[in-house]
Amino acid sequence: NAGVTQTPKFQVLKTGQSMTLQCAQDMNHNSMYWYRQDPGMGLRLIYYSASEGTTDKGEVPNGYNVSRLNKREFSLRLESAAPSQTSVYFCASRQLKSVGELFFGEGSRLTVL
Amino acid sequence: TQLLEQSPQFLSIQEGENLTVYCNSSSVFSSLQWYRQEPGEGPVLLVTVVTGGEVKKLKRLTFQFGDARKDSSLHITAAQPGDTGLYLCAGGIGGSSNTGKLIFGQGTTLQVKP
């Protein structure tokens, strides 16, 4: 059972470069989320998609864009990477938007030089 | 802006001691979840509480949701080295404005020494 799969697991970028983090879930979940995790700051919500076809900003959306490609896939794009975006990024999904367990991927460690 | 304040941020104790982690907010949440995360992995759900005043027990872990659904606590009895990890609380925004948004506290890093 794959659950939530994120790619890539590691990435080094130079300031100004762009990249897309991919996320796919095979649990037929309706809601998907992108978080970033920095030391001492827990998990901060970047964007989320409560259901297929909808996306909404979270706590820290600046510098990011998302696409809910279909029910399975939710990608996160950095158009012009900045050192402040160095972080570990987690994708998560859950069955319904209001209740239920969040299932997380293993994380993607991004370094922006 | 809904905020979840978690305390303490770091806790180092000896095996066998008891501890309590707090999660507080000025906002009302429809549900409150606690997760545990180990290094290099994503968080894993421990418990969900949805009713004000609710208490749930999971072996040596006791979780409580405040009567007003604005705060929660996690109490561990007789901590063991296997309890070491990052503990995170997460609140869901509910009611008529339920958008599916789920926010996390800053986390509590627990170290239990043998």
CSV table of N, CA and C in Angstrom, one decimal, chain A residues 27 29 31 33 92-96 98-104, chain B residues 33-35 43-48 102:
chain,number,residue,atom,x,y,z
A,27,MET,N,-5.6,6.5,-2.0
A,27,MET,CA,-6.6,6.1,-1.0
A,27,MET,C,-8.0,6.6,-1.4
A,29,HIS,N,-8.9,9.7,-1.5
A,29,HIS,CA,-9.2,10.8,-0.5
A,29,HIS,C,-9.7,12.0,-1.3
A,31,SER,N,-9.6,15.3,0.1
A,31,SER,CA,-8.8,16.5,0.5
A,31,SER,C,-7.3,16.2,0.5
A,33,TYR,N,-3.3,18.3,1.1
A,33,TYR,CA,-2.7,19.5,1.8
A,33,TYR,C,-1.2,19.5,1.4
A,92,ALA,N,-0.1,15.8,2.3
A,92,ALA,CA,-1.0,14.9,3.2
A,92,ALA,C,-2.4,14.8,2.5
A,93,SER,N,-3.1,13.8,2.9
A,93,SER,CA,-4.5,13.7,2.4
A,93,SER,C,-5.4,13.1,3.4
A,94,ARG,N,-6.7,13.3,3.3
A,94,ARG,CA,-7.6,12.7,4.1
A,94,ARG,C,-9.0,12.5,3.4
A,95,GLN,N,-9.8,11.6,3.9
A,95,GLN,CA,-11.0,11.2,3.2
A,95,GLN,C,-11.9,12.4,3.0
A,96,LEU,N,-12.2,13.1,4.1
A,96,LEU,CA,-13.2,14.2,4.1
A,96,LEU,C,-12.5,15.5,4.6
A,98,SER,N,-13.6,17.6,6.7
A,98,SER,CA,-13.9,18.0,8.1
A,98,SER,C,-13.4,17.1,9.2
A,99,VAL,N,-13.2,15.9,8.9
A,99,VAL,CA,-12.9,14.9,9.9
A,99,VAL,C,-11.9,13.9,9.3
A,100,GLY,N,-11.3,13.1,10.2
A,100,GLY,CA,-10.5,12.0,9.8
A,100,GLY,C,-9.1,12.2,9.9
A,101,GLU,N,-8.3,11.2,9.8
A,101,GLU,CA,-6.9,11.2,9.9
A,101,GLU,C,-6.2,11.8,8.7
A,102,LEU,N,-5.2,12.6,8.9
A,102,LEU,CA,-4.3,13.0,7.8
A,102,LEU,C,-3.3,12.0,7.6
A,103,PHE,N,-3.1,11.6,6.4
A,103,PHE,CA,-2.0,10.6,6.0
A,103,PHE,C,-1.0,11.4,5.3
A,104,PHE,N,0.3,11.3,5.8
A,104,PHE,CA,1.4,12.1,5.3
A,104,PHE,C,2.3,11.3,4.4
B,33,GLN,N,-6.7,17.1,16.9
B,33,GLN,CA,-5.9,15.9,16.7
B,33,GLN,C,-4.5,16.0,17.3
B,34,TRP,N,-4.0,14.9,17.7
B,34,TRP,CA,-2.6,14.8,18.2
B,34,TRP,C,-1.9,13.8,17.3
B,35,TYR,N,-0.7,14.3,16.8
B,35,TYR,CA,0.2,13.4,16.0
B,35,TYR,C,1.5,13.3,16.6
B,43,PRO,N,4.2,12.8,10.1
B,43,PRO,CA,3.5,12.6,11.4
B,43,PRO,C,2.5,11.5,11.2
B,44,VAL,N,2.2,10.8,12.4
B,44,VAL,CA,1.2,9.8,12.4
B,44,VAL,C,0.2,10.1,13.5
B,45,LEU,N,-1.1,9.9,13.2
B,45,LEU,CA,-2.2,10.2,14.1
B,45,LEU,C,-2.1,9.4,15.3
B,46,LEU,N,-2.3,10.0,16.5
B,46,LEU,CA,-2.5,9.3,17.8
B,46,LEU,C,-4.0,9.3,18.1
B,47,VAL,N,-4.6,10.4,18.1
B,47,VAL,CA,-6.0,10.5,18.5
B,47,VAL,C,-6.7,11.7,17.9
B,48,THR,N,-8.1,11.6,17.9
B,48,THR,CA,-8.9,12.7,17.5
B,48,THR,C,-9.9,12.9,18.6
B,102,LEU,N,-6.8,22.7,8.2
B,102,LEU,CA,-6.3,22.1,9.4
B,102,LEU,C,-5.0,22.7,9.7
